[in-house]
Tab-separated table of C-alpha atoms and ligand atoms in Angstrom:
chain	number	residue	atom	x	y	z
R	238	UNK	CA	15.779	1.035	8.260
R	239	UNK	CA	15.667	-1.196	11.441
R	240	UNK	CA	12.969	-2.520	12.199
R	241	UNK	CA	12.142	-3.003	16.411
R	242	UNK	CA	11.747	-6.534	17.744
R	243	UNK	CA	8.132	-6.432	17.555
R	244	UNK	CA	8.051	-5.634	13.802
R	245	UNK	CA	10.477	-8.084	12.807
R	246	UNK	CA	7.988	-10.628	14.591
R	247	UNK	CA	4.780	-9.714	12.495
R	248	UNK	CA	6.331	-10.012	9.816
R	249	UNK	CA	7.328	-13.394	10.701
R	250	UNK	CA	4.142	-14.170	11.285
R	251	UNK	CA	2.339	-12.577	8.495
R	252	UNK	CA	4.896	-13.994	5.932
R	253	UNK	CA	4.111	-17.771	7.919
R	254	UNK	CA	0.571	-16.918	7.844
R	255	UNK	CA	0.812	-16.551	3.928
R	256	UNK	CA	2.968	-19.218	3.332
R	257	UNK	CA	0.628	-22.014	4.792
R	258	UNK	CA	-3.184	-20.304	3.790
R	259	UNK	CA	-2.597	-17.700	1.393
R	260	UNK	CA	-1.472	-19.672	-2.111
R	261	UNK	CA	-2.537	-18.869	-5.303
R	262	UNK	CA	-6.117	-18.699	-5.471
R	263	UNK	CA	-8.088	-18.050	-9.171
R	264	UNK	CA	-9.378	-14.693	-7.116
R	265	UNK	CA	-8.175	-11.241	-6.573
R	266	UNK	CA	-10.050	-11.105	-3.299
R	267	UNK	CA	-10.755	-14.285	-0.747
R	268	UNK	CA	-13.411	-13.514	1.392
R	269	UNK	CA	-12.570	-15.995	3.810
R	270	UNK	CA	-8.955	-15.246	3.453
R	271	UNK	CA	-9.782	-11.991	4.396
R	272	UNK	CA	-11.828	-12.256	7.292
R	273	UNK	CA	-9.370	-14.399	8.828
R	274	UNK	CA	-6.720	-11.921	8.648
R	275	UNK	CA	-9.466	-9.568	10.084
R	276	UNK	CA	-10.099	-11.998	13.048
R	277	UNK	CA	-6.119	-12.419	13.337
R	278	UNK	CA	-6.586	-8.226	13.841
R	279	UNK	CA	-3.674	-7.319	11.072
R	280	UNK	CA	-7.073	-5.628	9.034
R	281	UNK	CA	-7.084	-2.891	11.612
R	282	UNK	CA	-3.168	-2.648	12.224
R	283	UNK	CA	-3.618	1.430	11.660
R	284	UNK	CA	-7.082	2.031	13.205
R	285	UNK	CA	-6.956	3.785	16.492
R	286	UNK	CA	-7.255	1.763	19.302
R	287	UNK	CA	-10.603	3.577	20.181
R	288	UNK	CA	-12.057	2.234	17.152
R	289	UNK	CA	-11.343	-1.002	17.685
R	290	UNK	CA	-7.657	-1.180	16.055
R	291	UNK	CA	-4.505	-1.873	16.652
R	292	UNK	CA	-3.293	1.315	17.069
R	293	UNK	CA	0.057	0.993	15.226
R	294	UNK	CA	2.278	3.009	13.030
R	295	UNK	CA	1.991	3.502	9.064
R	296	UNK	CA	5.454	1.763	9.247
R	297	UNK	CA	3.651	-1.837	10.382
R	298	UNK	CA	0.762	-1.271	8.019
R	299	UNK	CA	3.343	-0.899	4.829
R	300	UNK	CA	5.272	-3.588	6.380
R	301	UNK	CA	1.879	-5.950	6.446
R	302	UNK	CA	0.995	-4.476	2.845
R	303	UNK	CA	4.539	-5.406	1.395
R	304	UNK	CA	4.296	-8.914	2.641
R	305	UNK	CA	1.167	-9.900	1.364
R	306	UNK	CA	1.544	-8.494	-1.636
R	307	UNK	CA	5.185	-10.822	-2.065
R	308	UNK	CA	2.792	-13.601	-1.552
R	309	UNK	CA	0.255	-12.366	-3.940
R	310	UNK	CA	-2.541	-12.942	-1.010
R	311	UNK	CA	-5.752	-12.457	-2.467
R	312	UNK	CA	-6.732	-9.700	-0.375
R	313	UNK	CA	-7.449	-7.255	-3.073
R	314	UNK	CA	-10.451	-5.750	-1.128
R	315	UNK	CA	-7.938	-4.237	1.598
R	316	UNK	CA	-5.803	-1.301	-0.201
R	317	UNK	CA	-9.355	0.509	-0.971
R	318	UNK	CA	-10.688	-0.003	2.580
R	319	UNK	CA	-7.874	1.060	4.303
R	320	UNK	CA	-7.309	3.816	2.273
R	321	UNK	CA	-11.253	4.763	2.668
R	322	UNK	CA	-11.229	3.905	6.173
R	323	UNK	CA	-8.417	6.673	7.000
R	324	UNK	CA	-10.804	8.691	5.254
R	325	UNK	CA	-13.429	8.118	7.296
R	326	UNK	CA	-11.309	8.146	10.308
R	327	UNK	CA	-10.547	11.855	9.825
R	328	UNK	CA	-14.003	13.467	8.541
R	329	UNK	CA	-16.856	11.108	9.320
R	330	UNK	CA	-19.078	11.838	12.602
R	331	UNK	CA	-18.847	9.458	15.107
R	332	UNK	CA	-21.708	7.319	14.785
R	333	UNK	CA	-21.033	6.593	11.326
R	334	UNK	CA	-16.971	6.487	11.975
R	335	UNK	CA	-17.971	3.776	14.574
R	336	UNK	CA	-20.051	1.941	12.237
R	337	UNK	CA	-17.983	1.724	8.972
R	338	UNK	CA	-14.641	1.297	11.062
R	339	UNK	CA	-16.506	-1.113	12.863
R	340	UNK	CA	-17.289	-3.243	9.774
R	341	UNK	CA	-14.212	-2.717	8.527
R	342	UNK	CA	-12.143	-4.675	11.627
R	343	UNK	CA	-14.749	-7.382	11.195
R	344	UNK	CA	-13.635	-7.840	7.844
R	345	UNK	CA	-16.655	-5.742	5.375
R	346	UNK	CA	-14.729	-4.241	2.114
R	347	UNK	CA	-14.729	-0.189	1.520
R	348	UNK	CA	-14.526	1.387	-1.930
R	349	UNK	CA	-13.782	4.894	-3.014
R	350	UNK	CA	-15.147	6.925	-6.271
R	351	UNK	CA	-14.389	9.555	-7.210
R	352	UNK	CA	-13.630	9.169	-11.131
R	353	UNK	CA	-15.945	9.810	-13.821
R	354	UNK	CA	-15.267	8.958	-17.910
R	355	UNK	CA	-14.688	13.072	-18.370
R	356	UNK	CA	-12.933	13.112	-14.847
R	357	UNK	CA	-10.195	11.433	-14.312
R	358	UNK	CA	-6.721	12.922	-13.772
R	359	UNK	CA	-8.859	16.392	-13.769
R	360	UNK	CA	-10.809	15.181	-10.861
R	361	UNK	CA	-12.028	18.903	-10.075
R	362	UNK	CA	-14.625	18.314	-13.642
R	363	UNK	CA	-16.586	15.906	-12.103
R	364	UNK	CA	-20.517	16.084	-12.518
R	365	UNK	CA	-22.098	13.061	-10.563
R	366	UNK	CA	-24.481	15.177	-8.629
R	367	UNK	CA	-26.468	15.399	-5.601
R	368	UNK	CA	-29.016	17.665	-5.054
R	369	UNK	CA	-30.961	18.369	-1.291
R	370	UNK	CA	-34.534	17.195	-1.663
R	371	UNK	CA	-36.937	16.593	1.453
R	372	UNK	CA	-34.174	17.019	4.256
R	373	UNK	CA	-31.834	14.432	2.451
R	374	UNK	CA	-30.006	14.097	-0.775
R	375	UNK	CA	-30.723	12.882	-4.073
R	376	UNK	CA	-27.754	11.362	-6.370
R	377	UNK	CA	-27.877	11.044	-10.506
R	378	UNK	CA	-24.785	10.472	-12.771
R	379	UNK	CA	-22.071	8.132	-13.547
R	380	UNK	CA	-18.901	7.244	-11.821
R	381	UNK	CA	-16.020	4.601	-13.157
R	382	UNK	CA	-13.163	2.948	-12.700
R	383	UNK	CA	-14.188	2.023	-8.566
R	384	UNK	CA	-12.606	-0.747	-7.445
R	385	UNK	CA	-14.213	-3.179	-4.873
R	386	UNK	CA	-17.686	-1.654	-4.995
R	387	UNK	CA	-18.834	-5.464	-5.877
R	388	UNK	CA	-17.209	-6.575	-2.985
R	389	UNK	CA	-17.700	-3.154	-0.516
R	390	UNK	CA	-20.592	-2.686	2.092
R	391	UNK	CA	-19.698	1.038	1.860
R	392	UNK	CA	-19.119	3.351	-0.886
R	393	UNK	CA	-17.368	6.901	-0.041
R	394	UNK	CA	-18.374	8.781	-2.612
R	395	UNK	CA	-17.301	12.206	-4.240
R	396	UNK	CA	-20.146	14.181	-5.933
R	397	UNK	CA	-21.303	17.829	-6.733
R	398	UNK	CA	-23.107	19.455	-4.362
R	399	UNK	CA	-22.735	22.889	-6.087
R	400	UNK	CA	-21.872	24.550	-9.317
R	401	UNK	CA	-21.107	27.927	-7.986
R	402	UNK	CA	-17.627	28.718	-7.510
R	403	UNK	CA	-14.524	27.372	-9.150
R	404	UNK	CA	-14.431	23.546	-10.064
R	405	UNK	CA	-12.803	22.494	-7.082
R	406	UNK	CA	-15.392	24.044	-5.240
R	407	UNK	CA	-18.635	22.431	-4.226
R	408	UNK	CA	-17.764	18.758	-4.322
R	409	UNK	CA	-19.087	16.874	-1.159
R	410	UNK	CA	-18.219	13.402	0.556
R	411	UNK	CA	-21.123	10.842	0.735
R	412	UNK	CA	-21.562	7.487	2.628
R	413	UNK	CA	-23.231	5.417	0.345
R	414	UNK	CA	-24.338	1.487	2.056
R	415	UNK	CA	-23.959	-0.762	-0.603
R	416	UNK	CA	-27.478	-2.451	-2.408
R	417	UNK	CA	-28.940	0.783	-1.626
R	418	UNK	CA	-31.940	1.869	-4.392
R	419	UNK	CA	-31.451	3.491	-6.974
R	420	UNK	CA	-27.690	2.594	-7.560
R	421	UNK	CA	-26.220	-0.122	-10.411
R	422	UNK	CA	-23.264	-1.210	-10.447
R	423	UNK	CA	-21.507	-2.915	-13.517
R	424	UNK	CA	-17.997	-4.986	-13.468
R	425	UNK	CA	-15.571	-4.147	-15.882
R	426	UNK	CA	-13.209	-6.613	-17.293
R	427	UNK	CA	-9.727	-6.025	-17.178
R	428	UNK	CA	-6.269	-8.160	-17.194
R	429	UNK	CA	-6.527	-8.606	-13.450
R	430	UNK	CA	-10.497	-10.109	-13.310
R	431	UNK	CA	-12.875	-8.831	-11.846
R	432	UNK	CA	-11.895	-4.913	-9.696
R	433	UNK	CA	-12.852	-2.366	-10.833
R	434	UNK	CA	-16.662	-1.187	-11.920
R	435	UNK	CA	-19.171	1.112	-12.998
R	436	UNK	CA	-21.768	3.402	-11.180
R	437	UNK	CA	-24.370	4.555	-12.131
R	438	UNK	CA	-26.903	6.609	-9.684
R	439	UNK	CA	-30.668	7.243	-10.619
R	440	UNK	CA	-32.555	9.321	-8.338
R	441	UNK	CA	-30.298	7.514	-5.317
R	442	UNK	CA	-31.646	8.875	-2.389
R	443	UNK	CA	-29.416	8.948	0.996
R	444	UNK	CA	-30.020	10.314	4.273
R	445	UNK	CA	-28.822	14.308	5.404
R	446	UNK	CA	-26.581	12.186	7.529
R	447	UNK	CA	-24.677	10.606	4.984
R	448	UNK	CA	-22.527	12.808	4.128
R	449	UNK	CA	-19.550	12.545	5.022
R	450	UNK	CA	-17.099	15.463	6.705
R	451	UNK	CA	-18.522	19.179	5.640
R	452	UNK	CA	-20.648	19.633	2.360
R	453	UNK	CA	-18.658	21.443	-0.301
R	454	UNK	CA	-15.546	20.369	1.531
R	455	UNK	CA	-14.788	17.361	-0.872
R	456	UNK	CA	-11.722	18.307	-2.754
R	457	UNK	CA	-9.565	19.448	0.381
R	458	UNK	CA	-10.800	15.911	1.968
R	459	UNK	CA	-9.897	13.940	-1.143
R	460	UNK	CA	-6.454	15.868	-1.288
R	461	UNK	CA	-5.875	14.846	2.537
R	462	UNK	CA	-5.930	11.398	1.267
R	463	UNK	CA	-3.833	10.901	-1.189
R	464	UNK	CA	-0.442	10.748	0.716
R	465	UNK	CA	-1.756	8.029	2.073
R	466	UNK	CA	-2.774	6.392	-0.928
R	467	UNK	CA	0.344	6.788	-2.006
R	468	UNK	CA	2.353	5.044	0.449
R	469	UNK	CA	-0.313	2.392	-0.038
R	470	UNK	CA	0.397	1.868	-3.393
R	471	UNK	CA	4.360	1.970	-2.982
R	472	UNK	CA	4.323	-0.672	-0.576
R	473	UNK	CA	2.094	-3.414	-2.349
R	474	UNK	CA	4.343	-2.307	-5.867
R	475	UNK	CA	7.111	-3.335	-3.689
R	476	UNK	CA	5.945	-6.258	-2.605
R	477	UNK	CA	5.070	-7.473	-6.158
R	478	UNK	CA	8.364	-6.122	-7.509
R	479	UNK	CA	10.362	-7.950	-4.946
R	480	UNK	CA	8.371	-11.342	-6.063
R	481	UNK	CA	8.607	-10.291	-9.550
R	482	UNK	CA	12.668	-10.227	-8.610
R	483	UNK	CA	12.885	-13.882	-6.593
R	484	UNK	CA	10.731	-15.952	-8.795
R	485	UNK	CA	12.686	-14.578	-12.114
R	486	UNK	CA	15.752	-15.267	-10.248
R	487	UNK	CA	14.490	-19.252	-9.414
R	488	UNK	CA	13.113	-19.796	-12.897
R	489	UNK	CA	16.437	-18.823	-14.516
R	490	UNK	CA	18.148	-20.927	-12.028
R	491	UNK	CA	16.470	-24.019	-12.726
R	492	UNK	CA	15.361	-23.251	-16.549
R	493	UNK	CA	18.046	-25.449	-18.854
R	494	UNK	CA	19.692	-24.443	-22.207
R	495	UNK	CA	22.247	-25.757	-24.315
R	496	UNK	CA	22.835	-27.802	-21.228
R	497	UNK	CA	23.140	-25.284	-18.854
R	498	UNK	CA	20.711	-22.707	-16.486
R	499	UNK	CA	19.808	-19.566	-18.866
R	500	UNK	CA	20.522	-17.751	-16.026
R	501	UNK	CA	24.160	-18.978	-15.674
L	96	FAD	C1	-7.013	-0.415	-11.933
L	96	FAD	C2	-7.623	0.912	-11.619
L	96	FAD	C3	-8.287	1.099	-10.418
L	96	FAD	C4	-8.879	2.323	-10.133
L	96	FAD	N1	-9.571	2.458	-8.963
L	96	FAD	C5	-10.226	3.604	-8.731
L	96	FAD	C6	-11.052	3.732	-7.567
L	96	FAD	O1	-11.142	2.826	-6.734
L	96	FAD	N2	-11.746	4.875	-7.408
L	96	FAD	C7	-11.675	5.901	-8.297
L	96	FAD	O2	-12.349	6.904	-8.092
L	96	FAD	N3	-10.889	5.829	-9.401
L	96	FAD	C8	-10.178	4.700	-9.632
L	96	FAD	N4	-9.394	4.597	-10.758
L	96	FAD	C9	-9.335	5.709	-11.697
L	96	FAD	C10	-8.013	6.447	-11.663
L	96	FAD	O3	-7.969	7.298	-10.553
L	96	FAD	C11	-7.930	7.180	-13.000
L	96	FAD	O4	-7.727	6.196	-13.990
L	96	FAD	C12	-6.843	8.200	-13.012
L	96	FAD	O5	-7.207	9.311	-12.224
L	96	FAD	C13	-6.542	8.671	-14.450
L	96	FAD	O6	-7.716	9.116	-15.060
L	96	FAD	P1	-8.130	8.580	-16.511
L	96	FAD	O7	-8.074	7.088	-16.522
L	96	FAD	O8	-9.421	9.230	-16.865
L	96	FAD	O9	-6.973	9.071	-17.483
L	96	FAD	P2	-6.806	10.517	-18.121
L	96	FAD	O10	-6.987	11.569	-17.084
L	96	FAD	O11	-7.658	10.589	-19.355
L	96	FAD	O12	-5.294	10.452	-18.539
L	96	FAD	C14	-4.853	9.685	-19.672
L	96	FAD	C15	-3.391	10.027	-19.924
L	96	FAD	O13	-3.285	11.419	-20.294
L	96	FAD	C16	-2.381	12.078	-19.423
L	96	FAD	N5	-2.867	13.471	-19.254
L	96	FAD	C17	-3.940	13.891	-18.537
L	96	FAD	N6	-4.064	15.217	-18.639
L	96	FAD	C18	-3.069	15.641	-19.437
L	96	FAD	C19	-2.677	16.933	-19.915
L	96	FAD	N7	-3.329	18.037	-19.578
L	96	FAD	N8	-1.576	16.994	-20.695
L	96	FAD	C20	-0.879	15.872	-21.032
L	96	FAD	N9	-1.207	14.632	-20.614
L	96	FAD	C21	-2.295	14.521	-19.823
L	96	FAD	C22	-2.356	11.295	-18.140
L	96	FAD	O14	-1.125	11.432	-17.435
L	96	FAD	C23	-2.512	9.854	-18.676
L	96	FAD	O15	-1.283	9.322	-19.087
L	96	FAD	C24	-8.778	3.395	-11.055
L	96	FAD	C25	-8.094	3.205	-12.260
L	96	FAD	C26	-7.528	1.988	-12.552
L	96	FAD	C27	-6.825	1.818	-13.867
């Protein structure tokens, strides 16, 4: 693919930008790291220009995604928020589109959960509810597996609304600000350090206006998403695959055996 002048030159300067600040740090996610690429404006490459973005094409924001990921930048906070911030790009109402986008560009992690330990790849059986009570909403239940909700300022959240209908039915969208009562949240450790966590919700209680899109329109929203995520996910795994590539390639270079490189 060619890339136009103008690409070619961010990447320049992203890959410069890593080279000199973004070395290996003992953390999957730098907050000042971070914020400085939000200042810099490459956070927002994708977000409309109304919201405050950049306005660009998918094309620079995979481009930006594969480079940082060669340098291993510890910017783990941005695949969720980007890939909750389209989210909340396309169903949110304004005010609150304005507000989370608006945190997002000034450098605020967003998280996403939708899993639950009995829903996982069968993401239709989840049971986290919330219930209408007193003109708002009321959430109890567990979710898992969310990465970033340590790190995120807002939650998007998929729970049950209803129970009638099939089970793809009746799941609803919900803004939840992070610290708010009545939610926990517990790290899990994995290989990688600290990501990914545990919810739990005990008589949460948001306002009407939190949710997010229409209520009981949660699985077709989700769904809308996940092409996205996808070409998310492809770009940072290339990224990290091409690294994988270059520094196997130097180490068997310079790595000596029976008086030569291994890799000779
Ligand atoms: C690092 C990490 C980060 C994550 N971040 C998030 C996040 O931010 N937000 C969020 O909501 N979720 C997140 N997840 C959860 C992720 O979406 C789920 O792990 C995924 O949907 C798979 O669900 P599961 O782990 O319950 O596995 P399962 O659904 O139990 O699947 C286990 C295995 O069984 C296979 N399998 C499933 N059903 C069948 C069947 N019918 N027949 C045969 N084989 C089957 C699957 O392919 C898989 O290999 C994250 C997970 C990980 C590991």
């Amino acid at each position: 693919m060619t890339l136009t002048t103008e690409q070619r030159d961010f990447v320049t300067a992203v890959d410069g930008f890593c080279r000199r600040e973004a070395g290996s740090r003992d953390t999957p996610h730098d907050d000042a790291l971070y914020r400085r690429m939000a200042e810099l404006g490459w956070l927002g490459i994708a977000v409309p220009a109304e919201y405050g973005g950049a306005g660009q094409a998918m094309l620079d924001l995979v481009l930006f995604l594969e480079t940082t990921a060669y340098h291993q930048a510890p910017i783990g906070g941005f695949a969720t928020s980007v890939i909750t911030a389209a989210s909340y790009e396309k169903f949110a109402g304004e005010d609150r589109k304005r507000e989370v986008l608006g945190d997002f560009l000034r450098g605020e992690v967003l998280a996403v959960s939708m899993s639950e330990p009995g829903a996982g790849s069968d993401i239709g059986a989840l049971t986290c509810k919330a219930a209408r009570r007193d003109g708002g909403w009321v959430l109890d239940g567990q979710k898992t597996w969310c990465s970033n909700a340590h790190l995120a300022r807002h939650i998007l959240l998929v729970a049950r609304t209803s129970a009638d209908g099939g089970k793809h039915d009746g799941l609803t969208m919900f803004s939840v600000p992070a610290g708010v009562d009545g939610l926990a949240i517990h790290g899990i450790d994995t290989m990688g350090g600290r990501e990914v966590n545990d919810l739990y919700f005990t008589g949460c209680v948001l306002p009407e206006d939190a949710v997010v899109g229409e209520v009981g329109q949660g699985w077709r929203q989700l769904m809308a998403g996940l092409n996205l995520e996808r070409m998310i996910l492809a770009a940072l795994m290339l990224g990290t695959g091409r690294r994988a590539f270059d520094d196997t390639v130097s180490y068997i270079s310079q790595r000596k055996q029976f008086g030569r490189p291994v890799g000779s």
